[in-house]
Amino acid sequence: MDFTNKVIVVTGAAGNLGQAVTRAYLQAGGDVCALDHRVGRLSEIFKNVEDNGRLNLFEGIDILESEGLFGTAETIRKDIGKVSILVHTIGGYASGELVHQLSAEVWEKMMDLNVRSFLNASAAFAPDIIDTDEGKIITIGAKAALAGGVKAGAYAAAKGALLRLTESMAAELKPHNVQVNCVLPGVIDTPDNREAMPGADFSKWVSPEKIAEVILFLTSSEADIITGAAIPVYG
């Protein structure tokens, strides 16, 4: 797959999946705009990157602060080009509370990280993507979006809401030839997850790199006929 001359925004680019997605697009020749809320982290992670594409770092970007995000979108438009692909990898997980005991703090955190972050990102970048008349948008859901689980109600509800938003956006943007799809990981094979679950069978987990391959396919011309899909990537 060749993404030469494609401007791609990856939110949460310093995360394990965000890193893998960023590197995959760079290897495929893309013009990648990597966003992260911390300052200095992306510079360290990608300091030795040597690929076919071009890496543009945007650090200190608070995805929940829409005004600054719109400013970033304007900078990208003026200095790099019109965005044609958005991969929104930002999300968060919390569990441990029964539904009838859910705290406002956990509920709001799950909705902010998994839903409001996408609403802000799409508000900032979707207009340019629509303008290209060949754009792609990818959200990162979860297997939990398909069914709730014990003491994970807020997380499941947030990922379920994200999936419904993805489906609705796919229907809305279909006339503009923009495809919008959601990938549904289970437990991703990351150092943090291995540390949190040392007794698990890691061989059954899926690597960020494998998920990145699916995302690249879904944003390639080969996937032009796929939109509004929830793609399981949990092995």
Short mmCIF file of N, CA and C in Angstrom, two decimals, residues 12-15 34-45 57-63 90 192:
data_model
loop_
_atom_site.label_atom_id
_atom_site.label_comp_id
_atom_site.label_asym_id
_atom_site.label_seq_id
_atom_site.Cartn_x
_atom_site.Cartn_y
_atom_site.Cartn_z
N GLY A 12 -3.02 10.52 19.59
CA GLY A 12 -2.47 9.55 20.54
C GLY A 12 -1.27 8.82 19.99
N ALA A 13 -0.45 9.52 19.22
CA ALA A 13 0.64 8.87 18.48
C ALA A 13 1.74 8.34 19.38
N ALA A 14 1.77 8.75 20.64
CA ALA A 14 2.81 8.24 21.54
C ALA A 14 2.39 6.94 22.23
N GLY A 15 1.13 6.57 22.11
CA GLY A 15 0.67 5.31 22.70
C GLY A 15 1.20 4.13 21.92
N ALA A 34 1.67 13.52 13.71
CA ALA A 34 1.53 12.76 14.95
C ALA A 34 1.21 13.71 16.10
N LEU A 35 0.10 13.48 16.79
CA LEU A 35 -0.34 14.36 17.87
C LEU A 35 -0.20 13.67 19.22
N ASP A 36 0.24 14.43 20.22
CA ASP A 36 0.34 13.90 21.58
C ASP A 36 0.13 15.04 22.57
N HIS A 37 -0.43 14.73 23.74
CA HIS A 37 -0.72 15.78 24.71
C HIS A 37 0.50 16.18 25.54
N ARG A 38 1.52 15.34 25.58
CA ARG A 38 2.72 15.68 26.33
C ARG A 38 3.74 16.34 25.41
N VAL A 39 4.65 17.08 26.02
CA VAL A 39 5.72 17.74 25.27
C VAL A 39 7.01 16.94 25.45
N GLY A 40 7.65 16.59 24.35
CA GLY A 40 8.92 15.90 24.40
C GLY A 40 8.85 14.41 24.21
N ARG A 41 7.68 13.83 24.40
CA ARG A 41 7.57 12.38 24.31
C ARG A 41 7.71 11.89 22.87
N LEU A 42 7.01 12.52 21.93
CA LEU A 42 7.12 12.10 20.53
C LEU A 42 8.53 12.29 19.99
N SER A 43 9.16 13.38 20.37
CA SER A 43 10.53 13.65 19.91
C SER A 43 11.47 12.53 20.33
N GLU A 44 11.26 12.01 21.53
CA GLU A 44 12.10 10.92 22.02
C GLU A 44 11.79 9.61 21.33
N ILE A 45 10.50 9.31 21.18
CA ILE A 45 10.08 8.04 20.58
C ILE A 45 10.54 7.92 19.13
N LEU A 57 5.61 16.41 13.93
CA LEU A 57 5.25 16.23 15.33
C LEU A 57 4.47 17.43 15.86
N PHE A 58 3.37 17.15 16.55
CA PHE A 58 2.56 18.18 17.20
C PHE A 58 2.38 17.77 18.66
N GLU A 59 3.17 18.40 19.52
CA GLU A 59 3.18 18.03 20.93
C GLU A 59 2.43 19.06 21.77
N GLY A 60 2.02 18.65 22.95
CA GLY A 60 1.28 19.54 23.82
C GLY A 60 -0.13 19.82 23.32
N ILE A 61 -0.73 18.86 22.60
CA ILE A 61 -2.07 19.04 22.03
C ILE A 61 -3.10 18.37 22.94
N ASP A 62 -3.92 19.17 23.58
CA ASP A 62 -4.98 18.64 24.44
C ASP A 62 -6.22 18.38 23.58
N ILE A 63 -6.51 17.12 23.37
CA ILE A 63 -7.61 16.74 22.48
C ILE A 63 -8.96 17.18 23.03
N ILE A 90 -6.82 7.64 20.44
CA ILE A 90 -6.96 8.01 21.85
C ILE A 90 -8.15 7.29 22.47
N ASP A 192 2.59 -2.63 29.09
CA ASP A 192 1.72 -2.29 30.21
C ASP A 192 0.72 -3.40 30.51
#
